[in-house]
Short mmCIF file of C-alpha atoms and ligand atoms in Angstrom, two decimals:
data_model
loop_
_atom_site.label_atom_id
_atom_site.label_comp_id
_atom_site.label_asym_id
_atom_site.label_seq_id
_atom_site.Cartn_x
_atom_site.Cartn_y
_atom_site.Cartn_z
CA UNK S 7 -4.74 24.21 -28.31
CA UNK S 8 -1.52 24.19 -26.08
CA UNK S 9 1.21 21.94 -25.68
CA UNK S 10 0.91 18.61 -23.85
CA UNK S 11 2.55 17.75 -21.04
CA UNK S 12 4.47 14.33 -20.60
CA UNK S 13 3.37 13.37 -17.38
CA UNK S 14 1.53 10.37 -16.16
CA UNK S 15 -1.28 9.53 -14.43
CA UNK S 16 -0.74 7.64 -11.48
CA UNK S 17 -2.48 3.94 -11.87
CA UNK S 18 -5.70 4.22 -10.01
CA UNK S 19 -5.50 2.86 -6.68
CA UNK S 20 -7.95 -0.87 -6.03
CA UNK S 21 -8.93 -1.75 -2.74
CA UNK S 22 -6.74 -4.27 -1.17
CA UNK S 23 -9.71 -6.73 -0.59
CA UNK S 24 -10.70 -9.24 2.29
CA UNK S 25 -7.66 -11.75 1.06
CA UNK S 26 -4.41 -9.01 1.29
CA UNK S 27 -2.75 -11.33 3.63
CA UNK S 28 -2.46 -14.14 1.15
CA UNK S 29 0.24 -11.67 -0.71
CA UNK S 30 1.26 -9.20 2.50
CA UNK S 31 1.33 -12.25 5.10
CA UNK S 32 0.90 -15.43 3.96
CA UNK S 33 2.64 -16.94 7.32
CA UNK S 34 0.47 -15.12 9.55
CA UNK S 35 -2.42 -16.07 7.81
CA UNK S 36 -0.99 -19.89 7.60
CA UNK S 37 0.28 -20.19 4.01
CA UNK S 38 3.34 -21.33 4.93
CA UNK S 39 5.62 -22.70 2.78
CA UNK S 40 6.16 -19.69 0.28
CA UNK S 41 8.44 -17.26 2.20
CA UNK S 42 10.70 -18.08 5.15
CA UNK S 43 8.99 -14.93 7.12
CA UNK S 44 6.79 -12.18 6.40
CA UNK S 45 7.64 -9.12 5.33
CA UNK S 46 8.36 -6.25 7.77
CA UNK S 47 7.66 -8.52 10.71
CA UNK S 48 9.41 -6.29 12.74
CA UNK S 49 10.53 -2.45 12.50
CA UNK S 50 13.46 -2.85 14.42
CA UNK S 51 16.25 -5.33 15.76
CA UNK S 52 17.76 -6.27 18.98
CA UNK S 53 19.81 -3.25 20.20
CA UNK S 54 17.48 -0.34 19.22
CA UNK S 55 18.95 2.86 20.71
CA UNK S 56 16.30 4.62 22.41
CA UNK S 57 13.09 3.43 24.48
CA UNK S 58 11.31 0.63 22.83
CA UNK S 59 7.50 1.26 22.97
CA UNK S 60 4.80 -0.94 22.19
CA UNK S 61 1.42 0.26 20.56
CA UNK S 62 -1.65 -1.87 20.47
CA UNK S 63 -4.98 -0.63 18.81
CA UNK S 64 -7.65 -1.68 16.68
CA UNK S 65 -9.52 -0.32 13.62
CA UNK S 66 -12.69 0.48 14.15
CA UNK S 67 -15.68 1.47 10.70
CA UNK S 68 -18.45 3.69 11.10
CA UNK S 69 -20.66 1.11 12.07
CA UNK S 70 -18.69 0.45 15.45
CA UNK S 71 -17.28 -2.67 14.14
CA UNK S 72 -13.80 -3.55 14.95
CA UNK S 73 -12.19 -4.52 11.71
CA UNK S 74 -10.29 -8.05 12.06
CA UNK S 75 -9.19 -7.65 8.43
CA UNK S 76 -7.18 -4.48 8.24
CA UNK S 77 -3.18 -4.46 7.42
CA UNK S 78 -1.10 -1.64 8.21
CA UNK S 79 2.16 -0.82 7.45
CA UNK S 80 4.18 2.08 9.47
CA UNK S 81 7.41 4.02 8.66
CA UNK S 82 9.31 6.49 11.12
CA UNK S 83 12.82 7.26 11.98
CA UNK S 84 14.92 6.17 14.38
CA UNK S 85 15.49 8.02 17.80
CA UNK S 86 17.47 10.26 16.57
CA UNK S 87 15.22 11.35 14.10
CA UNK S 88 16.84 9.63 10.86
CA UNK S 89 15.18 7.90 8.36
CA UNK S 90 16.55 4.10 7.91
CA UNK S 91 16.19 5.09 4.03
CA UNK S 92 18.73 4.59 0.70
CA UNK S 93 17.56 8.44 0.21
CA UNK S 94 18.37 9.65 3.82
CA UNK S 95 20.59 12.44 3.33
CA UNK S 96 21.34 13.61 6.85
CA UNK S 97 22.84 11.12 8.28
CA UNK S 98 23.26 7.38 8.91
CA UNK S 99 20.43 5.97 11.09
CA UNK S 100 20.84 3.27 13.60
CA UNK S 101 21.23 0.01 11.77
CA UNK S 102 18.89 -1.87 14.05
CA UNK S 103 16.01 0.25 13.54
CA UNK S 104 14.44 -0.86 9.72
CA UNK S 105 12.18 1.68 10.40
CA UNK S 106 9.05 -0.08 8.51
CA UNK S 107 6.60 -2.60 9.34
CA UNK S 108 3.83 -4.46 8.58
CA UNK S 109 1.22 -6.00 11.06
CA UNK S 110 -2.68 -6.79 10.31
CA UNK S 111 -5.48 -6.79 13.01
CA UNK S 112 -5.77 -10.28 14.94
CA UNK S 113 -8.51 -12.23 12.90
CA UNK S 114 -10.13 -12.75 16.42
CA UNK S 115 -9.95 -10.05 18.47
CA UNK S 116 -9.01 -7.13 15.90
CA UNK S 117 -6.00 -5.90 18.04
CA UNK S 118 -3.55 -4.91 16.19
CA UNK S 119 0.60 -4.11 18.15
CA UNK S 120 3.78 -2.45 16.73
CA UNK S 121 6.94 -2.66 19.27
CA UNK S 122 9.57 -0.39 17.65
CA UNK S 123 11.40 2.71 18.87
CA UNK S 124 10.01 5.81 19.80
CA UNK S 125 10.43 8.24 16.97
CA UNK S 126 13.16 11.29 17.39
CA UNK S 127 11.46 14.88 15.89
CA UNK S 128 12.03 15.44 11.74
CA UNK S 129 12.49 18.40 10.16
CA UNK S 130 9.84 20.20 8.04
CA UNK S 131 10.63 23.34 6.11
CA UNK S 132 8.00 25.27 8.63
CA UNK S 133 9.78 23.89 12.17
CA UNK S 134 10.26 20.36 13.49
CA UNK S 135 7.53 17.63 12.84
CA UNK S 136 6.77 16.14 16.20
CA UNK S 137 7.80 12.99 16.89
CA UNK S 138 4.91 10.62 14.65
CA UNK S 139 5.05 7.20 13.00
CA UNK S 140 3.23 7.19 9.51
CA UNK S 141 0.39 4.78 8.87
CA UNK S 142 -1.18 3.22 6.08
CA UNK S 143 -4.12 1.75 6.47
CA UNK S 144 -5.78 -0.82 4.10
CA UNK S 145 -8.49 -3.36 4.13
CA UNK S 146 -11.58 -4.41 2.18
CA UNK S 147 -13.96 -1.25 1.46
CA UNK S 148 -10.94 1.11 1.62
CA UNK S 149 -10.38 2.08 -2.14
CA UNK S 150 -6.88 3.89 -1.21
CA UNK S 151 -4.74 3.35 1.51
CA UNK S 152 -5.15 5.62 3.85
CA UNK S 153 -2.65 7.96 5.60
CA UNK S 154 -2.38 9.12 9.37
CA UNK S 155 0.34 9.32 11.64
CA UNK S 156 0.89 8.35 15.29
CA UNK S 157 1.96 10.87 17.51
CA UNK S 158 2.47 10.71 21.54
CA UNK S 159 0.51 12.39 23.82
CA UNK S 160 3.52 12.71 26.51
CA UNK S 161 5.30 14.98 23.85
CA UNK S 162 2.65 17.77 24.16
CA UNK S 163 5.10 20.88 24.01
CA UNK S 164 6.49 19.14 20.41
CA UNK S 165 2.96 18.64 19.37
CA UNK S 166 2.28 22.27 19.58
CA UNK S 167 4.97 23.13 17.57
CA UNK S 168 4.48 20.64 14.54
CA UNK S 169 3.45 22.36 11.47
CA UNK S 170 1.57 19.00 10.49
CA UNK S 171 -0.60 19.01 13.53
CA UNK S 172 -0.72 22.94 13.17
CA UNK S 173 -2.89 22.25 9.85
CA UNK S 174 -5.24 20.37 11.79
CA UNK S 175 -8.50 23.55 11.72
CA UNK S 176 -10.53 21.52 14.31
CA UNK S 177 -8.47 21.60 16.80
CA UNK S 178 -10.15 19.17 19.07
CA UNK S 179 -9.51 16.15 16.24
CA UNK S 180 -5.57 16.40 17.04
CA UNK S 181 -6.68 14.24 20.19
CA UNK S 182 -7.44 11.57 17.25
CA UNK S 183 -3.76 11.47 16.73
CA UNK S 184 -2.45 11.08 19.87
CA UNK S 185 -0.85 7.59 21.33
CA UNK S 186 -2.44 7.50 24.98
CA UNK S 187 -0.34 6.68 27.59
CA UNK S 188 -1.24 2.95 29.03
CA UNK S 189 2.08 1.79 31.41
CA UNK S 190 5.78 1.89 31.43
CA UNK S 191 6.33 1.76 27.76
CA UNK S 192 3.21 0.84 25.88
CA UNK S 193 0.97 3.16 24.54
CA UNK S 194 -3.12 2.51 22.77
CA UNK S 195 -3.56 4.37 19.48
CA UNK S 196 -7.66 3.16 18.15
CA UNK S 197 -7.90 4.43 14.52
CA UNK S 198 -11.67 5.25 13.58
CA UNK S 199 -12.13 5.12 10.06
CA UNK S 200 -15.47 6.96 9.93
CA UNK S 201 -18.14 8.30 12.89
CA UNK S 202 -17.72 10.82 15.03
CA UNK S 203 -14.59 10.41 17.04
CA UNK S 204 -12.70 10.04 13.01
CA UNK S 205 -9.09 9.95 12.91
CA UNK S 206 -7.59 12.60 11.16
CA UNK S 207 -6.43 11.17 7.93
CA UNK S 208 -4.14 12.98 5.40
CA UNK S 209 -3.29 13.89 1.70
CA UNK S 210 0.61 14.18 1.58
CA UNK Z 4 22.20 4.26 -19.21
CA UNK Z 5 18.25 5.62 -18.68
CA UNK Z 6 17.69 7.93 -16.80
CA UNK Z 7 15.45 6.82 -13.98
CA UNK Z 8 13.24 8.23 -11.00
CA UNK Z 9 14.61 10.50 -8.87
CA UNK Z 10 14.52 9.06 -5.11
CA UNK Z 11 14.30 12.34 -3.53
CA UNK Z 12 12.77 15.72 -4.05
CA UNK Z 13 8.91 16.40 -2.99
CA UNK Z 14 5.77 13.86 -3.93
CA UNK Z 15 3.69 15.22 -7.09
CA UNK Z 16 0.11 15.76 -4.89
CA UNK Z 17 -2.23 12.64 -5.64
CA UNK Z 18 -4.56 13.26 -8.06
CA UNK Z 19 -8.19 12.20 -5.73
CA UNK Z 20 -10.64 12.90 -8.92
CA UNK Z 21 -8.33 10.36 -10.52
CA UNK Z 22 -8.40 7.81 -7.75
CA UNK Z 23 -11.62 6.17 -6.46
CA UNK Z 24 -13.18 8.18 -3.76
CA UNK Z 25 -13.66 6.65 -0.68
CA UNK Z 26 -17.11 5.99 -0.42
CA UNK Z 27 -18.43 4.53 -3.24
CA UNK Z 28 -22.03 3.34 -2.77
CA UNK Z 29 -22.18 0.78 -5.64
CA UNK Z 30 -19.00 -1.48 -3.62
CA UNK Z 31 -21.09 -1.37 0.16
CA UNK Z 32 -18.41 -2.14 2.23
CA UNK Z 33 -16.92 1.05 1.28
CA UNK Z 34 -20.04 3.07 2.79
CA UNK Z 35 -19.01 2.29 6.18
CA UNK Z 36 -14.86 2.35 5.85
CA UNK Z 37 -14.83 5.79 3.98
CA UNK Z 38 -14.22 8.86 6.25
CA UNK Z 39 -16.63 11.28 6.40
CA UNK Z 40 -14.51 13.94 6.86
CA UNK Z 41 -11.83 16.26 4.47
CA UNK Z 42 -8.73 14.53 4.58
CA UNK Z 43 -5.54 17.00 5.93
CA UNK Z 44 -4.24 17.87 2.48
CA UNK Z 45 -0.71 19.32 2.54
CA UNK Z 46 2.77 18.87 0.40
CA UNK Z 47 4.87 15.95 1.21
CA UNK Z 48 7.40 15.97 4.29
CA UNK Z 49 10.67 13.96 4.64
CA UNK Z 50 8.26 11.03 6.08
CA UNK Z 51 6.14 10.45 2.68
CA UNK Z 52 9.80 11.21 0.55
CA UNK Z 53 11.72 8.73 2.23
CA UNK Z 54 10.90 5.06 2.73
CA UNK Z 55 11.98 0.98 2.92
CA UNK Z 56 14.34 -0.02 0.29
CA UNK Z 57 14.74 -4.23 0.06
CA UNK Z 58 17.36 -6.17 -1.75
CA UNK Z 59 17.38 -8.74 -4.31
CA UNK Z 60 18.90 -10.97 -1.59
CA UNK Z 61 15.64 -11.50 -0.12
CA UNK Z 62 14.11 -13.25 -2.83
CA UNK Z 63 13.64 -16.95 -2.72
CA UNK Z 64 14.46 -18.53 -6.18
CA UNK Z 65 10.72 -19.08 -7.22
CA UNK Z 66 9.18 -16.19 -5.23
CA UNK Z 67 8.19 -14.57 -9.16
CA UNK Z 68 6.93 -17.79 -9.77
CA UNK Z 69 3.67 -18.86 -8.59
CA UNK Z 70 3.04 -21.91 -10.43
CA UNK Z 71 6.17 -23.79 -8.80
CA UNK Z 72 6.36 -21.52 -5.40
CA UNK Z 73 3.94 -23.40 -3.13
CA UNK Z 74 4.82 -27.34 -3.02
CA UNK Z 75 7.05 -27.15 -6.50
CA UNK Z 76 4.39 -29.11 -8.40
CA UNK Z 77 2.72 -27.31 -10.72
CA UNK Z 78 -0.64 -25.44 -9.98
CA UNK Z 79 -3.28 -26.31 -12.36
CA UNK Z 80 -4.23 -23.87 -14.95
CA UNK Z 81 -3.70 -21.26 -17.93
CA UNK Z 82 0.01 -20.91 -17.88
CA UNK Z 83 0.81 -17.18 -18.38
CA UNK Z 84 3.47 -14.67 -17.92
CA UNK Z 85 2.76 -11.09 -16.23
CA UNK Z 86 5.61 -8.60 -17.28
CA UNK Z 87 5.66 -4.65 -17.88
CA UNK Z 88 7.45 -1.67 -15.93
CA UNK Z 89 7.20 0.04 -12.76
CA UNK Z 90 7.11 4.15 -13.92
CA UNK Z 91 7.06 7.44 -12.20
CA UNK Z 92 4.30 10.29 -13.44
CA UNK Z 93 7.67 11.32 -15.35
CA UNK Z 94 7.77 8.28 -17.33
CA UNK Z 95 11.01 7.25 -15.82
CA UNK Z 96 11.67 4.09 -15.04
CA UNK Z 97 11.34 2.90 -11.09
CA UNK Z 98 14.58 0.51 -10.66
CA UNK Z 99 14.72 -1.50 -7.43
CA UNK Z 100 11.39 -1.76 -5.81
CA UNK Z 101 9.08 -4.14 -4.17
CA UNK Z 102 6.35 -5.56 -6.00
CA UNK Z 103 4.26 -8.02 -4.58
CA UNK Z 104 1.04 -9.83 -6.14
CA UNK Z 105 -1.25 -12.10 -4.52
CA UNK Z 106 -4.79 -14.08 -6.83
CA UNK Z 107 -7.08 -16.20 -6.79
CA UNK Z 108 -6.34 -19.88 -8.57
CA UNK Z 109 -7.59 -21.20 -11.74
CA UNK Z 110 -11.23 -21.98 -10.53
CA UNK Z 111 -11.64 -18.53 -9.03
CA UNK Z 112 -10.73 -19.67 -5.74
CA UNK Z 113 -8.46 -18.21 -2.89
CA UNK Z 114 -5.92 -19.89 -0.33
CA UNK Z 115 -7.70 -18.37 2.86
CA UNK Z 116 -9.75 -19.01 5.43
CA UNK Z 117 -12.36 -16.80 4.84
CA UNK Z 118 -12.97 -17.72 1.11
CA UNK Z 119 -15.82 -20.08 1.01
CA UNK Z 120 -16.56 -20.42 -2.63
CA UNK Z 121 -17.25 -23.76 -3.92
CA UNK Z 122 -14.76 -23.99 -6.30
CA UNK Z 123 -11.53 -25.84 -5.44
CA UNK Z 124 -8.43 -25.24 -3.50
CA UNK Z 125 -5.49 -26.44 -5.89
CA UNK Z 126 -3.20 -27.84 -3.23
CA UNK Z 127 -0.12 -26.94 -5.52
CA UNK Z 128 -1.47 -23.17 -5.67
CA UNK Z 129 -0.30 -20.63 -3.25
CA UNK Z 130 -1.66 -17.78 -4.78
CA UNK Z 131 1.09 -15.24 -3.82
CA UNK Z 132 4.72 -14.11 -5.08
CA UNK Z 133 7.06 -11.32 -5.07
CA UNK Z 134 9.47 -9.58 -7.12
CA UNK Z 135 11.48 -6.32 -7.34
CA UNK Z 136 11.71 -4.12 -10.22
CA UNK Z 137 15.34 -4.25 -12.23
CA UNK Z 138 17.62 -1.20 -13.27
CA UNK Z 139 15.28 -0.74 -16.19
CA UNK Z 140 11.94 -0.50 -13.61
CA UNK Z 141 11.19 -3.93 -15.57
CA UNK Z 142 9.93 -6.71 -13.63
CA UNK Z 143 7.85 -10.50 -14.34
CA UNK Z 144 5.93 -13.48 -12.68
CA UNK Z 145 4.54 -16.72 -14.28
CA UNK Z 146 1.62 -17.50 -12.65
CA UNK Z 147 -2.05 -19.29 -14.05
CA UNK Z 148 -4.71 -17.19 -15.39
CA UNK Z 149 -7.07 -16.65 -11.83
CA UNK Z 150 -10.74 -17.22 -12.29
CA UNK Z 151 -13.76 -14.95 -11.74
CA UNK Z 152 -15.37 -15.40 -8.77
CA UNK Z 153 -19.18 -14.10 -7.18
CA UNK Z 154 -18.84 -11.92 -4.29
CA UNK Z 155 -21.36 -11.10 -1.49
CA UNK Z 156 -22.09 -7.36 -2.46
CA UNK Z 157 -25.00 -6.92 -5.41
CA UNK Z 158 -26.76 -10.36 -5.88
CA UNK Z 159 -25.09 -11.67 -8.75
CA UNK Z 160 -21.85 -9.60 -8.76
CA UNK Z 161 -18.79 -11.38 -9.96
CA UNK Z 162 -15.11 -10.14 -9.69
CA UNK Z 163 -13.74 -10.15 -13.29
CA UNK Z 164 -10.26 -12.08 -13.64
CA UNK Z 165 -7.48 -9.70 -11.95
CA UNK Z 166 -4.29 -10.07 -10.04
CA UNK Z 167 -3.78 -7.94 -6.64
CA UNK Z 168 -0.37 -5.69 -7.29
CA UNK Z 169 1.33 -4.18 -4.22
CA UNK Z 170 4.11 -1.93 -4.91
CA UNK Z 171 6.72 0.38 -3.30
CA UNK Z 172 8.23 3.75 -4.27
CA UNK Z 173 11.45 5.12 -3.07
CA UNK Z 174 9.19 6.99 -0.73
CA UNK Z 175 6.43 5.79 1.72
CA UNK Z 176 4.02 8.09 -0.06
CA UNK Z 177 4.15 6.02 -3.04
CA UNK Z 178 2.92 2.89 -1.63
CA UNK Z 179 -0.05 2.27 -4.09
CA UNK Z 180 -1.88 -1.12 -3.95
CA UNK Z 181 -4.23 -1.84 -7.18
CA UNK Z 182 -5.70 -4.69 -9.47
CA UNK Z 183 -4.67 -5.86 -12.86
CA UNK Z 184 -7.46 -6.71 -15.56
CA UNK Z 185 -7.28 -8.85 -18.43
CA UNK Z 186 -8.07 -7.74 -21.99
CA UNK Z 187 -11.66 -8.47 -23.06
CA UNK Z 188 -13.10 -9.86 -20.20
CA UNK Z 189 -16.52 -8.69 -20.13
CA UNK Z 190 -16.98 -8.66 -16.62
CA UNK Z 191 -14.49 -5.73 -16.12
CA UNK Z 192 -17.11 -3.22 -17.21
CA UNK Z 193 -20.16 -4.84 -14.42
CA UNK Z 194 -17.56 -5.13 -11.57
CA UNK Z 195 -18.84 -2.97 -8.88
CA UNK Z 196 -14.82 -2.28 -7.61
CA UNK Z 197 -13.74 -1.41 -10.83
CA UNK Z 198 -16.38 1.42 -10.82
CA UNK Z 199 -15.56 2.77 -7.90
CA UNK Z 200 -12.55 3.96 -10.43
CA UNK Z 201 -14.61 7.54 -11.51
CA UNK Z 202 -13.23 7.57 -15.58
CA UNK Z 203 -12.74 5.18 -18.28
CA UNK Z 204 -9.37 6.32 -19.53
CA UNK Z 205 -8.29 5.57 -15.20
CA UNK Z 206 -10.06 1.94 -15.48
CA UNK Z 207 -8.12 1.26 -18.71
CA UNK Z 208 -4.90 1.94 -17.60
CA UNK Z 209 -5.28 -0.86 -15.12
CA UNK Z 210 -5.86 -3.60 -18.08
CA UNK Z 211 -3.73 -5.30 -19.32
CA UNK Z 212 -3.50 -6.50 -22.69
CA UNK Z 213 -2.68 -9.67 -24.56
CA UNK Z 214 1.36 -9.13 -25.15
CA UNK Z 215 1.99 -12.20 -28.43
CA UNK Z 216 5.47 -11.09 -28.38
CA UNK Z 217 6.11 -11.28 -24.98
CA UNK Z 218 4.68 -15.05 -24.50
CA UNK Z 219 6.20 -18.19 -25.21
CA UNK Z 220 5.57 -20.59 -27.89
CA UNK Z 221 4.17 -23.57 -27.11
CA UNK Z 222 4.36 -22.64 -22.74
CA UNK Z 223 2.34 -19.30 -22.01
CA UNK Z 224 0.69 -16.58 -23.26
CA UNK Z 225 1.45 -13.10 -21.70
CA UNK Z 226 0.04 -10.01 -20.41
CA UNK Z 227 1.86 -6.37 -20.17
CA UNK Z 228 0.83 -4.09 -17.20
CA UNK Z 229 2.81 -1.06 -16.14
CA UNK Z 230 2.70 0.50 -13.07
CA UNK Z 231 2.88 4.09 -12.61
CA UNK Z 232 3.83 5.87 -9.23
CA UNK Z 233 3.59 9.59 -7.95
CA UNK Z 234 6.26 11.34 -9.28
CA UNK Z 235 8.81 13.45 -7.31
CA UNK Z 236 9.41 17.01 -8.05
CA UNK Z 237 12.73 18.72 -9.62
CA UNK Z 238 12.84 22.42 -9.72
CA UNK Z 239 16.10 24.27 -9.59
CA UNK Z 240 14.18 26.89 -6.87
CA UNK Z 241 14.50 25.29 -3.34
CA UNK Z 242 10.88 25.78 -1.15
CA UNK Z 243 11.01 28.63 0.91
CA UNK Z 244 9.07 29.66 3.78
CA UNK Z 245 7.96 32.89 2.72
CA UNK Z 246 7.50 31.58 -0.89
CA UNK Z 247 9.51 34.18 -2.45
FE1 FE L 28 -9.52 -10.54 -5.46
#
């Protein structure tokens, strides 16, 4: 016998289920009434420093289905690369970038859009992360939340640099991650939960 | 004072054989939503350590209670209180985060449009509230004991009573949404989405049991459930590149 350790187990994770917006958001379903607005209904405010992008995607399932029930919630920095977060320690980001926020496929045409700032690069103890935005991903038949990050494909010389993407063995799935290009601005990022063009999802 | 979570340092790595795995055969939707391939598997970074922090001065008076928080007439039902503690894998306690909850009412029956059970709406039901987690990682909500439900999956397969929990860390790689049981209900053990949960000892930790103490005579019974998120990691030797 040895000694025990104290730790916990973390409480298992349950999928989210078809009805997540009743308790995520209840006034874009049409429960209105509880809270004044959803949560994270926007990840930043008027006055932004930096370019304001817009992202629109869906979420597609190994069928080919696009997935009107899927809610995803993203966090990045501002454009200086600073979290908005009680336990940033570099710095003081921009107060009008909240940094988080929380949007769930249309129920009819499965488009999902996230207007915000583009990200500035983060720090990593191998080099500088590329600028990314985090995702997390649930819906019915996901039983955990799943990670993946945004990156741009107009920041190609950061990309090749980022020790996250570097860890990335098939190198042709980075593509997965990339934001394409659409106008001044705006940007389409399709996340493929399963099938052969599969986002690159992560364990961090 | 208690000592409570750390807010920064790196995530303790997520224990998958612990978790459900993705694709889970016995809950079908899952077949088609579960990659297929290995997910990227590497230690934390500074956007997983850091994330949203919200204030008590968001909260609406009744938002922790869901039996007054839709029209303020009461919704029809069991009256019962939910209470326990948000934790960290250290046992500390997690002070000043989101939790959220969302159910079905009384009858087994949700507030949305793609719920088509036969059971009734309540129209003084909302079926959603929110709370964040005092200096002590404590936190509560009154709400009505939800009902089982059938679900389109197996063809009989019921959802045993449970309440949806989502709940923030300090850090964006805590974010962890799950399900509270209720002790003794016998469909816990034949619910296709609690298997998907590979032990026993992982399924028990997310029921809840009958708390006597912490009810109220004569007004509502209550249930305990504690939530535990990845820890963070505190070593007096700072990572290095070279690991030496
Ligand atoms: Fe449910």
């Amino acid at each position: 016998m040895v000694q025990k350790l104290d730790n916990l187990m973390e409480s298992p994770s349950q999928t989210a289920g078809p009805y997540v917006h009743i308790g995520c958001t209840p006034n874009f379903l049409g429960n209105a009434g509880i809270y004044p607005v959803d949560l994270g209904a926007s990840a930043i405010r008027e006055g932004a420093k930096g370019e304001i992008i817009t992202i629109t995607g869906h979420v597609r399932d190994g069928s080919g289905m696009i997935m009107r029930d899927a809610m995803i919630e993203s966090w990045q920095p501002d454009a200086e690369g600073l979290f908005p977060s009680a336990n940033e320690t570099r710095g003081k980001a921009d107060p009008n970038v909240l940094g988080w926020c929380r949007f769930a496929a249309d129920f009819d045409s499965g488009d999902w859009t996230l207007r915000t700032v583009k990200p500035g690069p983060v720090p990593h103890i191998q080099g500088m992360m590329a600028p990314h935005i985090s995702l997390w991903i649930v819906a019915r038949g996901i039983n955990i939340g799943l990670q993946t990050r945004i990156y741009f494909e107009d920041e190609a010389e950061a990309n090749a640099r980022c020790p996250i993407l570097n860890r990335i063995e098939h190198r042709a799935r980075v593509n997965t991650l990339l934001a394409k290009k659409t106008g001044d601005g705006t940007y389409r990022f399709d996340i493929v939960l399963q099938g052969e063009d599969e986002t690159v999802f992560f364990d961090l | 004072m208690t000592e409570t979570s750390p807010t920064t340092g790196p995530l303790f790595p997520r224990d998958r054989f612990w978790h459900p795995p993705a694709y889970t055969p016995g809950y079908k939707t899952s077949m088609t939503r579960a990659p297929s391939r290995p997910l990227v598997a590497t230690s934390s970074t500074l956007s997983e350590e850091t994330g949203p922090a919200f204030g008590r001065d968001m909260l609406g008076e009744r938002d922790n209670n869901l039996i007054l928080n839709f029209t303020g007439q009461p919704a029809i039902g069991e009256r019962i209180i939910v209470h326990g503690r948000v934790l960290d894998q250290s046992g500390r306690p997690v002070p000043n985060v989101l939790i959220e909850i969302w159910q079905a009412n009384a009858g087994g029956r949700y507030r949305h449009q793609k719920d088509g059970y036969l059971a009734p709406l309540d129209p003084n039901f909302g079926g959603c509230g929110r709370t964040i987690s005092d200096d002590q990682g404590r936190y509560e909500f009154l709400t009505v004991r939800p009902g089982a439900y059938p679900w389109p999956n197996g063809t009989n397969d019921w959802r045993p009573m449970h309440i949806h929990f989502s709940v923030f860390g300090s850090g964006f790689g805590q974010r962890l949404i799950t399900q509270m049981y209720f002790e003794g209900d016998p469909l816990i053990p034949r619910c296709p989405i609690v298997r998907t949960i590979p032990s026993q000892e992982a399924i028990d930790s997310l029921v809840a049991p009958l708390d006597m103490n912490g009810g109220i005579p004569m007004d509502a019974l209550a249930y305990k459930f504690d939530i535990v998120l990845r820890g963070r990691r505190q070593t007096m030797f700072e990572n290095r590149l070279e690991g030496l």
